[in-house]
């Protein structure tokens, strides 16, 4: 990390924090800058307004994300015996990494349901994103919500992950695979490591917007700026906005975990459509 930071500072200082004047978009200088700029510099320059000029190349992006998979596998091997005796596994990304996806959907953690039989221990991401075709309730409810919003098209450039990669039946002590039945020190180490890796994913792929599932999850991981939407009785929050790791984010009530009237879901869908429209 220290060497990478030094490379970045050196490259940026040599260019006075900007791309050289003779490196016009589409020119040979641009191709050279993409080869010579450190990955961290490209991300910084993209965020600074040089979008496109210094886009992260796909092979480098995949190498960085593959390193995340390797680290999580090491974490799994270290703690699997203490977490449900290795029965549940983990999950990181819904499909191949995409630079600047239209939407990054983030949940609390992947579930381990009645249809799961063996631990899923992926060495890399799925070859194709399952988010458009998955048949479990949350995926179907998300697609229904995006359909109501008139934005099913966004799934072509959407990724999904979780703040905690390790699977469980629930996040409480509910047997047989409640997350809080695992040893507390083990849980804390895993939660801290997974959250750090999520921050790295966000920094690498630079999503245009983040959608967090569950407002309690949003409150925990986001800098909440505004409660945007309440139910018709003004009792329950339906949506909030803020930032997650510096990226614009919204949180919504969990699509499968709350009893929300159809009319209120329609209002959530309309709000979601308006927010997506601002970023696409």
Coordinates of C-alpha atoms in Angstrom, one line a residue:
X1 CA 0.0 0.0 0.0
X2 CA 2.8 2.4 0.8
X3 CA 4.6 1.7 -2.5
X4 CA 1.4 2.2 -4.4
X5 CA 0.8 5.5 -2.7
X6 CA 4.3 6.7 -3.5
X7 CA 3.9 5.7 -7.2
X8 CA 0.6 7.6 -7.3
X9 CA 2.0 10.8 -5.6
X10 CA 5.0 10.7 -7.9
X11 CA 3.0 10.3 -11.1
X12 CA 0.5 12.9 -10.1
X13 CA 3.1 15.4 -9.1
X14 CA 5.0 14.9 -12.4
X15 CA 1.8 15.9 -14.2
X16 CA 0.8 18.6 -11.7
X17 CA -2.3 16.6 -10.8
X18 CA -3.6 16.7 -14.4
X19 CA -3.1 14.8 -17.6
X20 CA -0.4 16.3 -19.9
X21 CA -1.7 19.0 -22.2
X22 CA -0.7 17.1 -25.4
X23 CA -2.7 14.0 -24.4
X24 CA -6.0 14.7 -26.2
X25 CA -8.9 12.4 -25.9
X26 CA -8.5 9.5 -28.3
X27 CA -4.9 10.4 -29.2
X28 CA -1.7 8.3 -28.8
X29 CA -0.8 10.2 -25.7
X30 CA -4.0 8.9 -24.0
X31 CA -3.1 5.3 -24.8
X32 CA 0.4 6.0 -23.3
X33 CA -1.1 7.6 -20.2
X34 CA -3.3 4.6 -19.6
X35 CA -0.3 2.3 -19.7
X36 CA 1.9 4.5 -17.5
X37 CA -0.5 5.8 -14.9
X38 CA -0.8 3.7 -11.7
X39 CA -4.2 2.2 -11.2
X40 CA -4.8 4.3 -8.1
X41 CA -4.0 7.5 -10.2
X42 CA -6.5 6.5 -12.8
X43 CA -9.2 6.2 -10.2
X44 CA -8.3 9.6 -8.7
X45 CA -8.3 11.3 -12.1
X46 CA -11.6 9.7 -13.1
X47 CA -13.2 11.0 -9.9
X48 CA -11.6 14.4 -10.5
X49 CA -13.5 14.8 -13.7
X50 CA -11.3 13.0 -16.3
X51 CA -13.9 10.3 -16.9
X52 CA -13.0 8.3 -20.0
X53 CA -9.4 9.6 -20.2
X54 CA -8.1 7.4 -17.6
X55 CA -10.6 4.6 -17.4
X56 CA -9.4 1.5 -15.5
X57 CA -8.5 -1.2 -18.0
X58 CA -10.5 -4.4 -17.7
X59 CA -7.6 -6.7 -17.2
X60 CA -6.2 -4.6 -14.3
X61 CA -9.7 -4.3 -12.8
X62 CA -10.1 -8.1 -13.0
X63 CA -6.7 -8.7 -11.4
X64 CA -7.5 -6.4 -8.5
X65 CA -10.9 -8.1 -7.9
X66 CA -9.4 -11.5 -8.2
X67 CA -7.0 -10.5 -5.4
X68 CA -10.1 -9.8 -3.3
X69 CA -11.4 -13.3 -4.0
X70 CA -8.1 -14.7 -3.0
X71 CA -8.0 -12.8 0.3
X72 CA -11.6 -13.8 1.1
X73 CA -10.8 -17.4 0.4
X74 CA -7.9 -17.1 2.9
X75 CA -10.3 -15.6 5.4
X76 CA -12.7 -18.5 4.8
X77 CA -10.1 -21.2 5.3
X78 CA -9.0 -19.5 8.5
X79 CA -12.5 -19.3 10.1
X80 CA -14.7 -21.9 8.3
X81 CA -14.5 -24.4 11.2
X82 CA -15.8 -21.8 13.6
X83 CA -18.6 -20.5 11.3
X84 CA -21.2 -23.3 11.1
X85 CA -18.4 -25.8 10.6
X86 CA -18.0 -24.6 7.1
X87 CA -21.5 -25.5 6.0
X88 CA -22.6 -22.2 4.4
X89 CA -19.8 -20.7 2.4
X90 CA -19.6 -17.1 1.1
X91 CA -20.5 -14.9 -1.9
X92 CA -18.8 -11.8 -3.2
X93 CA -20.1 -10.5 -6.7
X94 CA -23.1 -11.4 -8.8
X95 CA -21.1 -11.4 -12.0
X96 CA -18.0 -10.2 -13.8
X97 CA -16.6 -6.9 -12.5
X98 CA -17.7 -3.9 -14.5
X99 CA -16.1 -0.5 -14.4
X100 CA -18.6 2.3 -13.6
X101 CA -21.7 0.1 -13.5
X102 CA -25.0 2.0 -13.5
X103 CA -25.9 0.5 -10.2
X104 CA -24.2 -1.4 -7.4
X105 CA -26.8 -3.2 -5.1
X106 CA -25.5 -4.0 -1.7
X107 CA -27.2 -6.1 1.0
X108 CA -26.3 -7.1 4.5
X109 CA -25.1 -10.6 3.8
X110 CA -26.1 -13.5 1.5
X111 CA -28.6 -15.9 2.8
X112 CA -28.3 -19.6 3.2
X113 CA -31.8 -20.9 2.6
X114 CA -33.7 -24.1 2.5
X115 CA -32.6 -24.9 -1.1
X116 CA -28.9 -24.6 -0.2
X117 CA -27.3 -27.9 0.3
X118 CA -23.5 -27.4 0.2
X119 CA -21.2 -24.5 1.0
X120 CA -20.5 -22.2 -1.9
X121 CA -16.8 -21.3 -1.9
X122 CA -16.1 -19.4 -5.1
X123 CA -12.6 -18.9 -6.3
X124 CA -13.7 -16.2 -8.8
X125 CA -16.9 -14.4 -9.9
X126 CA -19.7 -16.0 -12.0
X127 CA -19.1 -16.1 -15.8
X128 CA -22.4 -14.4 -16.3
X129 CA -24.4 -12.2 -13.9
X130 CA -27.3 -14.1 -12.4
X131 CA -29.1 -10.9 -11.3
X132 CA -31.4 -11.0 -14.4
X133 CA -32.5 -14.6 -14.0
X134 CA -32.2 -15.7 -10.4
X135 CA -35.3 -17.2 -9.0
X136 CA -35.0 -16.6 -5.3
X137 CA -37.5 -14.2 -3.7
X138 CA -35.1 -11.2 -3.2
X139 CA -34.0 -11.3 -6.9
X140 CA -37.5 -11.6 -8.1
X141 CA -38.7 -8.7 -5.8
X142 CA -35.9 -6.5 -7.0
X143 CA -36.7 -7.1 -10.6
X144 CA -40.4 -6.4 -9.9
X145 CA -39.4 -3.1 -8.2
X146 CA -37.2 -2.1 -11.2
X147 CA -40.0 -3.0 -13.5
X148 CA -42.3 -0.7 -11.6
X149 CA -39.7 2.0 -12.0
X150 CA -39.5 1.3 -15.7
X151 CA -35.8 0.6 -15.5
X152 CA -35.3 -3.2 -16.0
X153 CA -32.7 -2.2 -18.6
X154 CA -30.3 -1.1 -15.9
X155 CA -29.7 -4.7 -14.9
X156 CA -27.4 -5.0 -18.0
X157 CA -24.9 -2.9 -16.1
X158 CA -25.7 -3.7 -12.5
X159 CA -23.6 -5.6 -9.9
X160 CA -24.7 -7.0 -6.5
X161 CA -22.6 -7.6 -3.4
X162 CA -23.0 -7.6 0.4
X163 CA -21.3 -5.8 3.2
X164 CA -20.7 -9.2 4.8
X165 CA -19.7 -12.0 2.3
X166 CA -20.2 -15.0 4.6
X167 CA -23.6 -16.7 4.3
X168 CA -26.0 -17.3 7.1
X169 CA -29.6 -18.2 7.7
X170 CA -30.1 -14.9 9.5
X171 CA -28.1 -12.2 11.2
X172 CA -29.4 -13.1 14.6
X173 CA -29.1 -16.2 16.8
X174 CA -31.8 -18.1 15.1
X175 CA -30.7 -21.8 14.6
X176 CA -29.2 -23.5 12.8
X177 CA -27.2 -20.9 11.0
X178 CA -27.8 -17.6 12.7
X179 CA -24.8 -15.4 12.3
X180 CA -24.6 -14.4 16.0
X181 CA -24.2 -18.1 17.0
X182 CA -20.6 -17.9 15.7
X183 CA -17.9 -16.7 18.2
X184 CA -18.0 -13.0 18.6
X185 CA -14.3 -12.4 18.0
X186 CA -14.5 -14.4 14.8
X187 CA -17.5 -12.5 13.7
X188 CA -15.9 -9.2 14.3
X189 CA -12.8 -10.1 12.3
X190 CA -14.8 -11.4 9.4
X191 CA -17.1 -8.4 9.4
X192 CA -14.2 -5.9 9.5
X193 CA -12.4 -7.7 6.7
X194 CA -15.4 -8.0 4.5
X195 CA -16.4 -4.3 5.0
X196 CA -12.8 -3.3 4.0
X197 CA -13.0 -5.4 0.9
X198 CA -16.4 -3.9 -0.1
X199 CA -14.7 -0.4 0.2
X200 CA -12.0 -1.7 -2.2
X201 CA -14.6 -3.0 -4.7
X202 CA -16.4 0.4 -4.6
X203 CA -13.1 2.3 -5.1
X204 CA -12.2 -0.1 -8.0
X205 CA -15.4 -0.2 -10.0
X206 CA -16.7 3.4 -9.2
X207 CA -20.4 2.7 -9.5
X208 CA -22.6 5.6 -10.6
X209 CA -24.9 4.9 -7.7
X210 CA -25.3 2.5 -4.8
X211 CA -28.6 0.9 -3.7
X212 CA -28.5 -0.5 -0.2
X213 CA -31.2 -3.0 0.8
X214 CA -32.5 -2.4 4.2
X215 CA -32.6 1.0 6.0
X216 CA -30.9 -0.4 9.2
X217 CA -28.1 -1.6 6.9
X218 CA -28.0 1.8 5.2
X219 CA -27.8 3.6 8.6
X220 CA -24.9 1.4 9.6
X221 CA -22.7 1.7 6.5
X222 CA -23.7 5.0 4.9
X223 CA -23.3 8.7 5.8
X224 CA -27.0 9.4 5.9
X225 CA -27.9 12.8 4.5
X226 CA -31.7 12.8 4.2
X227 CA -34.7 10.7 4.9
X228 CA -36.4 10.9 1.5
X229 CA -39.6 8.9 1.7
X230 CA -42.1 7.8 4.4
X231 CA -45.1 5.6 4.2
X232 CA -48.5 7.2 3.8
X233 CA -49.0 7.2 7.6
X234 CA -45.6 8.9 8.0
X235 CA -44.6 6.1 10.5
X236 CA -42.1 4.0 8.6
X237 CA -39.2 5.3 6.5
X238 CA -39.2 3.9 3.0
X239 CA -36.0 5.5 1.5
X240 CA -33.1 7.6 2.5
X241 CA -30.1 9.1 0.7
X242 CA -26.4 9.7 1.5
X243 CA -23.0 8.3 0.6
X244 CA -21.3 5.0 0.9
X245 CA -17.5 5.3 0.7
X246 CA -17.8 8.6 -1.1
X247 CA -20.4 7.4 -3.7
X248 CA -24.0 8.6 -4.0
X249 CA -26.2 6.1 -2.4
X250 CA -29.8 5.4 -1.5
X251 CA -31.2 3.0 1.0
X252 CA -34.7 1.5 0.8
X253 CA -36.7 -0.7 3.1
X254 CA -35.8 -4.3 2.4
X255 CA -37.8 -5.7 -0.5
X256 CA -38.5 -9.0 1.2
X257 CA -38.3 -8.1 4.9
X258 CA -41.1 -5.6 5.4
X259 CA -44.8 -5.5 5.0
X260 CA -45.3 -2.5 2.8
X261 CA -48.4 -1.6 0.9
X262 CA -48.4 -1.8 -2.9
X263 CA -49.1 1.9 -3.2
X264 CA -46.0 2.7 -1.0
X265 CA -43.8 0.3 -3.1
X266 CA -45.0 2.3 -6.2
X267 CA -43.8 5.4 -4.5
X268 CA -40.4 3.8 -3.8
X269 CA -40.2 2.7 -7.4
X270 CA -40.9 6.2 -8.6
X271 CA -38.3 7.6 -6.3
X272 CA -35.8 5.0 -7.5
X273 CA -36.5 5.8 -11.1
X274 CA -35.9 9.5 -10.5
X275 CA -32.6 8.9 -8.8
X276 CA -31.4 6.5 -11.5
X277 CA -32.3 9.1 -14.1
X278 CA -29.9 11.6 -12.5
X279 CA -26.9 9.3 -12.9
X280 CA -27.6 7.7 -16.4

